[in-house]
Amino acid sequence: MIRVIYKWRVEEEDFVSFKEVWTRTTNSIHEAVPGALGSFLLRSPEDKTEVLTVAKWDSLESWKAFWGAENPSEMVGMREIGERISVTVYDEVDDFTK
């Protein structure tokens, strides 16, 4: 398993729209893309423009097949509202969340 952390800058007045598009996008990817296992959304309480989306994938290979040229078409709507700052991949070593 891997986790992919996308860091975004989203203006406060655009956050509700970003969240709506992210919800549709992550659910669509989870349902249609092999290896996609869902995602969650985080927002900084100190800097409301700092947003993280954390996706779970069954393997690095599955994510790379989706990621392609680094601008998956499925994420266009999110990129129209927020600025993607970074994308970082981590191996999931353990997870004790419920």
mmCIF file of N, CA, C and O in Angstrom:
data_model
loop_
_atom_site.group_PDB
_atom_site.id
_atom_site.type_symbol
_atom_site.label_atom_id
_atom_site.label_comp_id
_atom_site.label_asym_id
_atom_site.label_seq_id
_atom_site.Cartn_x
_atom_site.Cartn_y
_atom_site.Cartn_z
ATOM 1 N N MET A 1 0.841 -1.183 0.000
ATOM 2 C CA MET A 1 0.000 0.000 0.000
ATOM 3 C C MET A 1 0.882 1.241 0.000
ATOM 4 O O MET A 1 1.953 1.243 0.589
ATOM 5 N N ILE A 2 0.357 2.272 -0.646
ATOM 6 C CA ILE A 2 1.022 3.572 -0.590
ATOM 7 C C ILE A 2 -0.017 4.637 -0.261
ATOM 8 O O ILE A 2 -1.221 4.426 -0.417
ATOM 9 N N ARG A 3 0.481 5.749 0.210
ATOM 10 C CA ARG A 3 -0.328 6.952 0.401
ATOM 11 C C ARG A 3 0.327 8.047 -0.428
ATOM 12 O O ARG A 3 1.551 8.189 -0.448
ATOM 13 N N VAL A 4 -0.501 8.802 -1.113
ATOM 14 C CA VAL A 4 -0.013 9.921 -1.913
ATOM 15 C C VAL A 4 -0.601 11.191 -1.316
ATOM 16 O O VAL A 4 -1.822 11.323 -1.181
ATOM 17 N N ILE A 5 0.285 12.107 -0.929
ATOM 18 C CA ILE A 5 -0.142 13.357 -0.314
ATOM 19 C C ILE A 5 0.000 14.479 -1.335
ATOM 20 O O ILE A 5 1.098 14.754 -1.819
ATOM 21 N N TYR A 6 -1.148 15.056 -1.658
ATOM 22 C CA TYR A 6 -1.195 16.206 -2.564
ATOM 23 C C TYR A 6 -1.374 17.447 -1.696
ATOM 24 O O TYR A 6 -2.314 17.522 -0.904
ATOM 25 N N LYS A 7 -0.482 18.408 -1.857
ATOM 26 C CA LYS A 7 -0.606 19.663 -1.117
ATOM 27 C C LYS A 7 -1.167 20.717 -2.068
ATOM 28 O O LYS A 7 -0.676 20.863 -3.192
ATOM 29 N N TRP A 8 -2.192 21.433 -1.605
ATOM 30 C CA TRP A 8 -2.892 22.425 -2.411
ATOM 31 C C TRP A 8 -2.922 23.773 -1.709
ATOM 32 O O TRP A 8 -2.900 23.839 -0.478
ATOM 33 N N ARG A 9 -3.031 24.816 -2.512
ATOM 34 C CA ARG A 9 -3.350 26.147 -1.994
ATOM 35 C C ARG A 9 -4.719 26.486 -2.573
ATOM 36 O O ARG A 9 -4.878 26.547 -3.798
ATOM 37 N N VAL A 10 -5.691 26.671 -1.674
ATOM 38 C CA VAL A 10 -7.065 26.943 -2.076
ATOM 39 C C VAL A 10 -7.526 28.185 -1.325
ATOM 40 O O VAL A 10 -7.511 28.198 -0.082
ATOM 41 N N GLU A 11 -7.908 29.208 -2.043
ATOM 42 C CA GLU A 11 -8.396 30.424 -1.387
ATOM 43 C C GLU A 11 -9.630 30.095 -0.549
ATOM 44 O O GLU A 11 -10.435 29.242 -0.919
ATOM 45 N N GLU A 12 -9.746 30.773 0.596
ATOM 46 C CA GLU A 12 -10.839 30.474 1.526
ATOM 47 C C GLU A 12 -12.205 30.533 0.856
ATOM 48 O O GLU A 12 -13.060 29.673 1.087
ATOM 49 N N GLU A 13 -12.410 31.527 -0.001
ATOM 50 C CA GLU A 13 -13.716 31.676 -0.648
ATOM 51 C C GLU A 13 -13.993 30.572 -1.679
ATOM 52 O O GLU A 13 -15.128 30.375 -2.098
ATOM 53 N N ASP A 14 -12.959 29.819 -2.059
ATOM 54 C CA ASP A 14 -13.105 28.735 -3.035
ATOM 55 C C ASP A 14 -13.163 27.358 -2.380
ATOM 56 O O ASP A 14 -13.351 26.353 -3.076
ATOM 57 N N PHE A 15 -12.998 27.288 -1.051
ATOM 58 C CA PHE A 15 -12.885 25.987 -0.401
ATOM 59 C C PHE A 15 -14.126 25.114 -0.567
ATOM 60 O O PHE A 15 -14.021 23.921 -0.827
ATOM 61 N N VAL A 16 -15.312 25.672 -0.411
ATOM 62 C CA VAL A 16 -16.536 24.870 -0.530
ATOM 63 C C VAL A 16 -16.617 24.258 -1.926
ATOM 64 O O VAL A 16 -16.914 23.071 -2.079
ATOM 65 N N SER A 17 -16.326 25.042 -2.953
ATOM 66 C CA SER A 17 -16.334 24.516 -4.323
ATOM 67 C C SER A 17 -15.273 23.453 -4.509
ATOM 68 O O SER A 17 -15.519 22.416 -5.144
ATOM 69 N N PHE A 18 -14.077 23.689 -3.962
ATOM 70 C CA PHE A 18 -12.999 22.714 -4.065
ATOM 71 C C PHE A 18 -13.413 21.402 -3.412
ATOM 72 O O PHE A 18 -13.225 20.327 -3.986
ATOM 73 N N LYS A 19 -14.012 21.481 -2.229
ATOM 74 C CA LYS A 19 -14.447 20.280 -1.505
ATOM 75 C C LYS A 19 -15.487 19.506 -2.313
ATOM 76 O O LYS A 19 -15.438 18.275 -2.385
ATOM 77 N N GLU A 20 -16.421 20.203 -2.920
ATOM 78 C CA GLU A 20 -17.440 19.547 -3.740
ATOM 79 C C GLU A 20 -16.811 18.825 -4.928
ATOM 80 O O GLU A 20 -17.154 17.673 -5.218
ATOM 81 N N VAL A 21 -15.889 19.496 -5.618
ATOM 82 C CA VAL A 21 -15.221 18.882 -6.775
ATOM 83 C C VAL A 21 -14.346 17.725 -6.313
ATOM 84 O O VAL A 21 -14.320 16.659 -6.939
ATOM 85 N N TRP A 22 -13.616 17.910 -5.198
ATOM 86 C CA TRP A 22 -12.778 16.823 -4.671
ATOM 87 C C TRP A 22 -13.633 15.598 -4.341
ATOM 88 O O TRP A 22 -13.247 14.473 -4.641
ATOM 89 N N THR A 23 -14.795 15.805 -3.731
ATOM 90 C CA THR A 23 -15.667 14.689 -3.371
ATOM 91 C C THR A 23 -16.065 13.893 -4.608
ATOM 92 O O THR A 23 -15.943 12.662 -4.629
ATOM 93 N N ARG A 24 -16.537 14.579 -5.634
ATOM 94 C CA ARG A 24 -16.907 13.896 -6.882
ATOM 95 C C ARG A 24 -15.702 13.205 -7.506
ATOM 96 O O ARG A 24 -15.778 12.060 -7.962
ATOM 97 N N THR A 25 -14.569 13.904 -7.519
ATOM 98 C CA THR A 25 -13.357 13.376 -8.150
ATOM 99 C C THR A 25 -12.853 12.135 -7.437
ATOM 100 O O THR A 25 -12.589 11.108 -8.067
ATOM 101 N N THR A 26 -12.704 12.207 -6.127
ATOM 102 C CA THR A 26 -12.148 11.063 -5.395
ATOM 103 C C THR A 26 -13.076 9.856 -5.467
ATOM 104 O O THR A 26 -12.621 8.719 -5.607
ATOM 105 N N ASN A 27 -14.388 10.081 -5.410
ATOM 106 C CA ASN A 27 -15.323 8.965 -5.511
ATOM 107 C C ASN A 27 -15.291 8.344 -6.908
ATOM 108 O O ASN A 27 -15.340 7.119 -7.052
ATOM 109 N N SER A 28 -15.186 9.172 -7.924
ATOM 110 C CA SER A 28 -15.111 8.674 -9.298
ATOM 111 C C SER A 28 -13.835 7.866 -9.519
ATOM 112 O O SER A 28 -13.872 6.781 -10.115
ATOM 113 N N ILE A 29 -12.704 8.374 -9.040
ATOM 114 C CA ILE A 29 -11.432 7.660 -9.179
ATOM 115 C C ILE A 29 -11.511 6.335 -8.425
ATOM 116 O O ILE A 29 -11.115 5.292 -8.947
ATOM 117 N N HIS A 30 -12.019 6.363 -7.204
ATOM 118 C CA HIS A 30 -12.114 5.156 -6.387
ATOM 119 C C HIS A 30 -12.959 4.084 -7.066
ATOM 120 O O HIS A 30 -12.643 2.895 -7.018
ATOM 121 N N GLU A 31 -14.040 4.503 -7.718
ATOM 122 C CA GLU A 31 -14.935 3.559 -8.380
ATOM 123 C C GLU A 31 -14.393 3.045 -9.717
ATOM 124 O O GLU A 31 -14.671 1.911 -10.093
ATOM 125 N N ALA A 32 -13.636 3.868 -10.441
ATOM 126 C CA ALA A 32 -13.293 3.541 -11.827
ATOM 127 C C ALA A 32 -11.835 3.165 -12.083
ATOM 128 O O ALA A 32 -11.541 2.526 -13.094
ATOM 129 N N VAL A 33 -10.934 3.567 -11.212
ATOM 130 C CA VAL A 33 -9.506 3.377 -11.492
ATOM 131 C C VAL A 33 -8.976 2.192 -10.691
ATOM 132 O O VAL A 33 -9.050 2.190 -9.457
ATOM 133 N N PRO A 34 -8.430 1.199 -11.377
ATOM 134 C CA PRO A 34 -7.891 0.029 -10.671
ATOM 135 C C PRO A 34 -6.797 0.424 -9.677
ATOM 136 O O PRO A 34 -5.908 1.211 -9.997
ATOM 137 N N GLY A 35 -6.914 -0.094 -8.459
ATOM 138 C CA GLY A 35 -5.912 0.141 -7.423
ATOM 139 C C GLY A 35 -6.187 1.331 -6.531
ATOM 140 O O GLY A 35 -5.557 1.480 -5.490
ATOM 141 N N ALA A 36 -7.119 2.214 -6.923
ATOM 142 C CA ALA A 36 -7.449 3.383 -6.106
ATOM 143 C C ALA A 36 -8.317 2.942 -4.935
ATOM 144 O O ALA A 36 -9.330 2.281 -5.120
ATOM 145 N N LEU A 37 -7.928 3.317 -3.717
ATOM 146 C CA LEU A 37 -8.617 2.854 -2.512
ATOM 147 C C LEU A 37 -9.258 3.974 -1.706
ATOM 148 O O LEU A 37 -9.608 3.786 -0.543
ATOM 149 N N GLY A 38 -9.409 5.154 -2.306
ATOM 150 C CA GLY A 38 -10.066 6.258 -1.619
ATOM 151 C C GLY A 38 -9.096 7.324 -1.156
ATOM 152 O O GLY A 38 -7.886 7.228 -1.356
ATOM 153 N N SER A 39 -9.646 8.353 -0.538
ATOM 154 C CA SER A 39 -8.859 9.521 -0.171
ATOM 155 C C SER A 39 -9.537 10.234 0.995
ATOM 156 O O SER A 39 -10.714 10.028 1.254
ATOM 157 N N PHE A 40 -8.760 11.075 1.683
ATOM 158 C CA PHE A 40 -9.363 11.966 2.666
ATOM 159 C C PHE A 40 -8.788 13.360 2.496
ATOM 160 O O PHE A 40 -7.744 13.549 1.867
ATOM 161 N N LEU A 41 -9.503 14.345 3.027
ATOM 162 C CA LEU A 41 -9.203 15.763 2.835
ATOM 163 C C LEU A 41 -8.888 16.392 4.183
ATOM 164 O O LEU A 41 -9.618 16.178 5.163
ATOM 165 N N LEU A 42 -7.811 17.162 4.242
ATOM 166 C CA LEU A 42 -7.403 17.866 5.455
ATOM 167 C C LEU A 42 -7.223 19.347 5.144
ATOM 168 O O LEU A 42 -6.809 19.711 4.042
ATOM 169 N N ARG A 43 -7.501 20.180 6.145
ATOM 170 C CA ARG A 43 -7.322 21.628 5.988
ATOM 171 C C ARG A 43 -6.665 22.175 7.244
ATOM 172 O O ARG A 43 -7.075 21.857 8.370
ATOM 173 N N SER A 44 -5.661 23.016 7.065
ATOM 174 C CA SER A 44 -4.944 23.583 8.194
ATOM 175 C C SER A 44 -5.838 24.546 8.980
ATOM 176 O O SER A 44 -6.486 25.412 8.389
ATOM 177 N N PRO A 45 -5.858 24.417 10.312
ATOM 178 C CA PRO A 45 -6.642 25.365 11.103
ATOM 179 C C PRO A 45 -5.970 26.742 11.210
ATOM 180 O O PRO A 45 -6.638 27.738 11.439
ATOM 181 N N GLU A 46 -4.648 26.785 11.005
ATOM 182 C CA GLU A 46 -3.929 28.061 11.089
ATOM 183 C C GLU A 46 -3.932 28.811 9.759
ATOM 184 O O GLU A 46 -4.021 30.031 9.732
ATOM 185 N N ASP A 47 -3.786 28.087 8.663
ATOM 186 C CA ASP A 47 -3.754 28.692 7.329
ATOM 187 C C ASP A 47 -4.837 28.002 6.505
ATOM 188 O O ASP A 47 -4.612 26.939 5.946
ATOM 189 N N LYS A 48 -6.001 28.615 6.441
ATOM 190 C CA LYS A 48 -7.161 27.993 5.783
ATOM 191 C C LYS A 48 -6.929 27.751 4.295
ATOM 192 O O LYS A 48 -7.700 27.031 3.668
ATOM 193 N N THR A 49 -5.885 28.333 3.717
ATOM 194 C CA THR A 49 -5.609 28.099 2.292
ATOM 195 C C THR A 49 -4.769 26.846 2.066
ATOM 196 O O THR A 49 -4.611 26.415 0.934
ATOM 197 N N GLU A 50 -4.237 26.257 3.134
ATOM 198 C CA GLU A 50 -3.418 25.047 3.016
ATOM 199 C C GLU A 50 -4.298 23.812 3.155
ATOM 200 O O GLU A 50 -4.915 23.578 4.192
ATOM 201 N N VAL A 51 -4.346 23.032 2.088
ATOM 202 C CA VAL A 51 -5.204 21.858 2.018
ATOM 203 C C VAL A 51 -4.373 20.656 1.589
ATOM 204 O O VAL A 51 -3.519 20.766 0.704
ATOM 205 N N LEU A 52 -4.612 19.518 2.231
ATOM 206 C CA LEU A 52 -3.973 18.268 1.827
ATOM 207 C C LEU A 52 -5.057 17.284 1.429
ATOM 208 O O LEU A 52 -6.099 17.196 2.080
ATOM 209 N N THR A 53 -4.797 16.544 0.362
ATOM 210 C CA THR A 53 -5.633 15.395 0.032
ATOM 211 C C THR A 53 -4.704 14.192 0.079
ATOM 212 O O THR A 53 -3.598 14.227 -0.449
ATOM 213 N N VAL A 54 -5.145 13.150 0.764
ATOM 214 C CA VAL A 54 -4.306 11.973 0.987
ATOM 215 C C VAL A 54 -5.015 10.766 0.383
ATOM 216 O O VAL A 54 -6.073 10.355 0.860
ATOM 217 N N ALA A 55 -4.429 10.235 -0.680
ATOM 218 C CA ALA A 55 -5.027 9.101 -1.378
ATOM 219 C C ALA A 55 -4.327 7.807 -0.998
ATOM 220 O O ALA A 55 -3.120 7.787 -0.759
ATOM 221 N N LYS A 56 -5.103 6.731 -0.973
ATOM 222 C CA LYS A 56 -4.557 5.406 -0.683
ATOM 223 C C LYS A 56 -4.638 4.578 -1.964
ATOM 224 O O LYS A 56 -5.673 4.562 -2.635
ATOM 225 N N TRP A 57 -3.548 3.899 -2.289
ATOM 226 C CA TRP A 57 -3.451 3.058 -3.481
ATOM 227 C C TRP A 57 -2.926 1.690 -3.091
ATOM 228 O O TRP A 57 -2.146 1.568 -2.144
ATOM 229 N N ASP A 58 -3.318 0.673 -3.861
ATOM 230 C CA ASP A 58 -2.867 -0.677 -3.555
ATOM 231 C C ASP A 58 -1.391 -0.884 -3.875
ATOM 232 O O ASP A 58 -0.741 -1.741 -3.282
ATOM 233 N N SER A 59 -0.840 -0.072 -4.800
ATOM 234 C CA SER A 59 0.578 -0.215 -5.152
ATOM 235 C C SER A 59 1.077 1.045 -5.862
ATOM 236 O O SER A 59 0.281 1.813 -6.424
ATOM 237 N N LEU A 60 2.372 1.213 -5.858
ATOM 238 C CA LEU A 60 2.993 2.317 -6.582
ATOM 239 C C LEU A 60 2.711 2.186 -8.075
ATOM 240 O O LEU A 60 2.456 3.178 -8.759
ATOM 241 N N GLU A 61 2.705 0.959 -8.583
ATOM 242 C CA GLU A 61 2.462 0.732 -10.006
ATOM 243 C C GLU A 61 1.059 1.188 -10.415
ATOM 244 O O GLU A 61 0.886 1.802 -11.477
ATOM 245 N N SER A 62 0.059 0.912 -9.585
ATOM 246 C CA SER A 62 -1.312 1.353 -9.888
ATOM 247 C C SER A 62 -1.390 2.869 -9.931
ATOM 248 O O SER A 62 -2.014 3.454 -10.821
ATOM 249 N N TRP A 63 -0.762 3.526 -8.951
ATOM 250 C CA TRP A 63 -0.790 4.979 -8.923
ATOM 251 C C TRP A 63 -0.049 5.555 -10.126
ATOM 252 O O TRP A 63 -0.534 6.494 -10.762
ATOM 253 N N LYS A 64 1.104 4.999 -10.479
ATOM 254 C CA LYS A 64 1.853 5.487 -11.640
ATOM 255 C C LYS A 64 1.049 5.327 -12.924
ATOM 256 O O LYS A 64 1.097 6.187 -13.803
ATOM 257 N N ALA A 65 0.293 4.235 -13.048
ATOM 258 C CA ALA A 65 -0.549 4.036 -14.232
ATOM 259 C C ALA A 65 -1.614 5.137 -14.306
ATOM 260 O O ALA A 65 -1.930 5.636 -15.395
ATOM 261 N N PHE A 66 -2.157 5.547 -13.163
ATOM 262 C CA PHE A 66 -3.128 6.644 -13.114
ATOM 263 C C PHE A 66 -2.452 7.985 -13.343
ATOM 264 O O PHE A 66 -2.923 8.821 -14.098
ATOM 265 N N TRP A 67 -1.332 8.196 -12.711
ATOM 266 C CA TRP A 67 -0.655 9.488 -12.702
ATOM 267 C C TRP A 67 -0.150 9.870 -14.083
ATOM 268 O O TRP A 67 -0.223 11.028 -14.467
ATOM 269 N N GLY A 68 0.349 8.921 -14.852
ATOM 270 C CA GLY A 68 0.754 9.180 -16.234
ATOM 271 C C GLY A 68 1.673 10.372 -16.385
ATOM 272 O O GLY A 68 2.791 10.393 -15.889
ATOM 273 N N ALA A 69 1.187 11.405 -17.048
ATOM 274 C CA ALA A 69 1.988 12.594 -17.347
ATOM 275 C C ALA A 69 1.898 13.642 -16.237
ATOM 276 O O ALA A 69 2.145 14.819 -16.481
ATOM 277 N N GLU A 70 1.553 13.246 -15.057
ATOM 278 C CA GLU A 70 1.491 14.098 -13.868
ATOM 279 C C GLU A 70 0.319 15.074 -13.845
ATOM 280 O O GLU A 70 0.239 15.925 -12.987
ATOM 281 N N ASN A 71 -0.581 14.977 -14.801
ATOM 282 C CA ASN A 71 -1.762 15.820 -14.811
ATOM 283 C C ASN A 71 -2.983 15.004 -15.204
ATOM 284 O O ASN A 71 -3.558 15.201 -16.265
ATOM 285 N N PRO A 72 -3.383 14.063 -14.356
ATOM 286 C CA PRO A 72 -4.531 13.221 -14.691
ATOM 287 C C PRO A 72 -5.759 14.065 -15.016
ATOM 288 O O PRO A 72 -6.081 15.024 -14.305
ATOM 289 N N SER A 73 -6.424 13.707 -16.094
ATOM 290 C CA SER A 73 -7.608 14.461 -16.522
ATOM 291 C C SER A 73 -8.686 14.464 -15.447
ATOM 292 O O SER A 73 -9.458 15.429 -15.338
ATOM 293 N N GLU A 74 -8.751 13.412 -14.643
ATOM 294 C CA GLU A 74 -9.761 13.338 -13.585
ATOM 295 C C GLU A 74 -9.613 14.467 -12.567
ATOM 296 O O GLU A 74 -10.562 14.799 -11.868
ATOM 297 N N MET A 75 -8.427 15.063 -12.491
ATOM 298 C CA MET A 75 -8.181 16.084 -11.470
ATOM 299 C C MET A 75 -8.243 17.510 -12.018
ATOM 300 O O MET A 75 -7.927 18.456 -11.309
ATOM 301 N N VAL A 76 -8.674 17.678 -13.262
ATOM 302 C CA VAL A 76 -8.724 19.005 -13.877
ATOM 303 C C VAL A 76 -9.570 19.970 -13.053
ATOM 304 O O VAL A 76 -9.169 21.105 -12.800
ATOM 305 N N GLY A 77 -10.753 19.531 -12.629
ATOM 306 C CA GLY A 77 -11.635 20.411 -11.862
ATOM 307 C C GLY A 77 -11.001 20.933 -10.589
ATOM 308 O O GLY A 77 -11.177 22.099 -10.235
ATOM 309 N N MET A 78 -10.241 20.092 -9.928
ATOM 310 C CA MET A 78 -9.559 20.518 -8.702
ATOM 311 C C MET A 78 -8.473 21.539 -9.028
ATOM 312 O O MET A 78 -8.307 22.526 -8.308
ATOM 313 N N ARG A 79 -7.753 21.306 -10.128
ATOM 314 C CA ARG A 79 -6.680 22.230 -10.510
ATOM 315 C C ARG A 79 -7.219 23.573 -10.995
ATOM 316 O O ARG A 79 -6.513 24.575 -10.949
ATOM 317 N N GLU A 80 -8.470 23.608 -11.442
ATOM 318 C CA GLU A 80 -9.077 24.876 -11.854
ATOM 319 C C GLU A 80 -9.418 25.746 -10.657
ATOM 320 O O GLU A 80 -9.492 26.967 -10.772
ATOM 321 N N ILE A 81 -9.624 25.136 -9.496
ATOM 322 C CA ILE A 81 -10.007 25.885 -8.295
ATOM 323 C C ILE A 81 -8.812 26.125 -7.385
ATOM 324 O O ILE A 81 -8.644 27.212 -6.835
ATOM 325 N N GLY A 82 -7.972 25.105 -7.196
ATOM 326 C CA GLY A 82 -6.822 25.221 -6.292
ATOM 327 C C GLY A 82 -5.517 25.047 -7.041
ATOM 328 O O GLY A 82 -5.483 24.503 -8.135
ATOM 329 N N GLU A 83 -4.458 25.514 -6.423
ATOM 330 C CA GLU A 83 -3.110 25.352 -6.981
ATOM 331 C C GLU A 83 -2.452 24.152 -6.315
ATOM 332 O O GLU A 83 -2.280 24.137 -5.087
ATOM 333 N N ARG A 84 -2.108 23.146 -7.118
ATOM 334 C CA ARG A 84 -1.413 21.976 -6.566
ATOM 335 C C ARG A 84 0.038 22.371 -6.351
ATOM 336 O O ARG A 84 0.748 22.720 -7.273
ATOM 337 N N ILE A 85 0.485 22.294 -5.100
ATOM 338 C CA ILE A 85 1.831 22.711 -4.717
ATOM 339 C C ILE A 85 2.822 21.560 -4.833
ATOM 340 O O ILE A 85 3.937 21.735 -5.308
ATOM 341 N N SER A 86 2.410 20.367 -4.387
ATOM 342 C CA SER A 86 3.326 19.228 -4.406
ATOM 343 C C SER A 86 2.556 17.921 -4.384
ATOM 344 O O SER A 86 1.385 17.883 -4.017
ATOM 345 N N VAL A 87 3.259 16.867 -4.770
ATOM 346 C CA VAL A 87 2.738 15.500 -4.721
ATOM 347 C C VAL A 87 3.868 14.639 -4.174
ATOM 348 O O VAL A 87 4.979 14.646 -4.722
ATOM 349 N N THR A 88 3.608 13.914 -3.075
ATOM 350 C CA THR A 88 4.624 13.087 -2.448
ATOM 351 C C THR A 88 4.047 11.713 -2.181
ATOM 352 O O THR A 88 2.932 11.587 -1.661
ATOM 353 N N VAL A 89 4.809 10.681 -2.525
ATOM 354 C CA VAL A 89 4.380 9.298 -2.338
ATOM 355 C C VAL A 89 5.112 8.705 -1.134
ATOM 356 O O VAL A 89 6.317 8.891 -0.981
ATOM 357 N N TYR A 90 4.349 7.990 -0.301
ATOM 358 C CA TYR A 90 4.920 7.312 0.861
ATOM 359 C C TYR A 90 4.452 5.859 0.875
ATOM 360 O O TYR A 90 3.287 5.583 0.578
ATOM 361 N N ASP A 91 5.344 4.943 1.261
ATOM 362 C CA ASP A 91 4.933 3.576 1.523
ATOM 363 C C ASP A 91 4.158 3.576 2.838
ATOM 364 O O ASP A 91 4.569 4.211 3.806
ATOM 365 N N GLU A 92 3.041 2.877 2.862
ATOM 366 C CA GLU A 92 2.305 2.726 4.103
ATOM 367 C C GLU A 92 2.934 1.603 4.896
ATOM 368 O O GLU A 92 2.900 0.443 4.475
ATOM 369 N N VAL A 93 3.525 1.926 6.016
ATOM 370 C CA VAL A 93 4.216 0.948 6.845
ATOM 371 C C VAL A 93 3.249 0.273 7.800
ATOM 372 O O VAL A 93 3.279 -0.942 7.996
ATOM 373 N N ASP A 94 2.352 1.054 8.392
ATOM 374 C CA ASP A 94 1.380 0.531 9.328
ATOM 375 C C ASP A 94 0.230 1.521 9.429
ATOM 376 O O ASP A 94 0.399 2.706 9.142
ATOM 377 N N ASP A 95 -0.936 1.067 9.834
ATOM 378 C CA ASP A 95 -2.094 1.931 9.971
ATOM 379 C C ASP A 95 -2.975 1.377 11.087
ATOM 380 O O ASP A 95 -3.538 0.298 10.963
ATOM 381 N N PHE A 96 -3.076 2.116 12.165
ATOM 382 C CA PHE A 96 -3.908 1.715 13.285
ATOM 383 C C PHE A 96 -5.170 2.580 13.393
ATOM 384 O O PHE A 96 -5.809 2.594 14.433
ATOM 385 N N THR A 97 -5.528 3.308 12.304
ATOM 386 C CA THR A 97 -6.759 4.061 12.334
ATOM 387 C C THR A 97 -7.941 3.120 12.150
ATOM 388 O O THR A 97 -7.794 2.016 11.642
ATOM 389 N N LYS A 98 -9.095 3.559 12.570
ATOM 390 C CA LYS A 98 -10.298 2.740 12.423
ATOM 391 C C LYS A 98 -11.270 3.411 11.504
ATOM 392 O O LYS A 98 -11.328 4.545 11.322
#
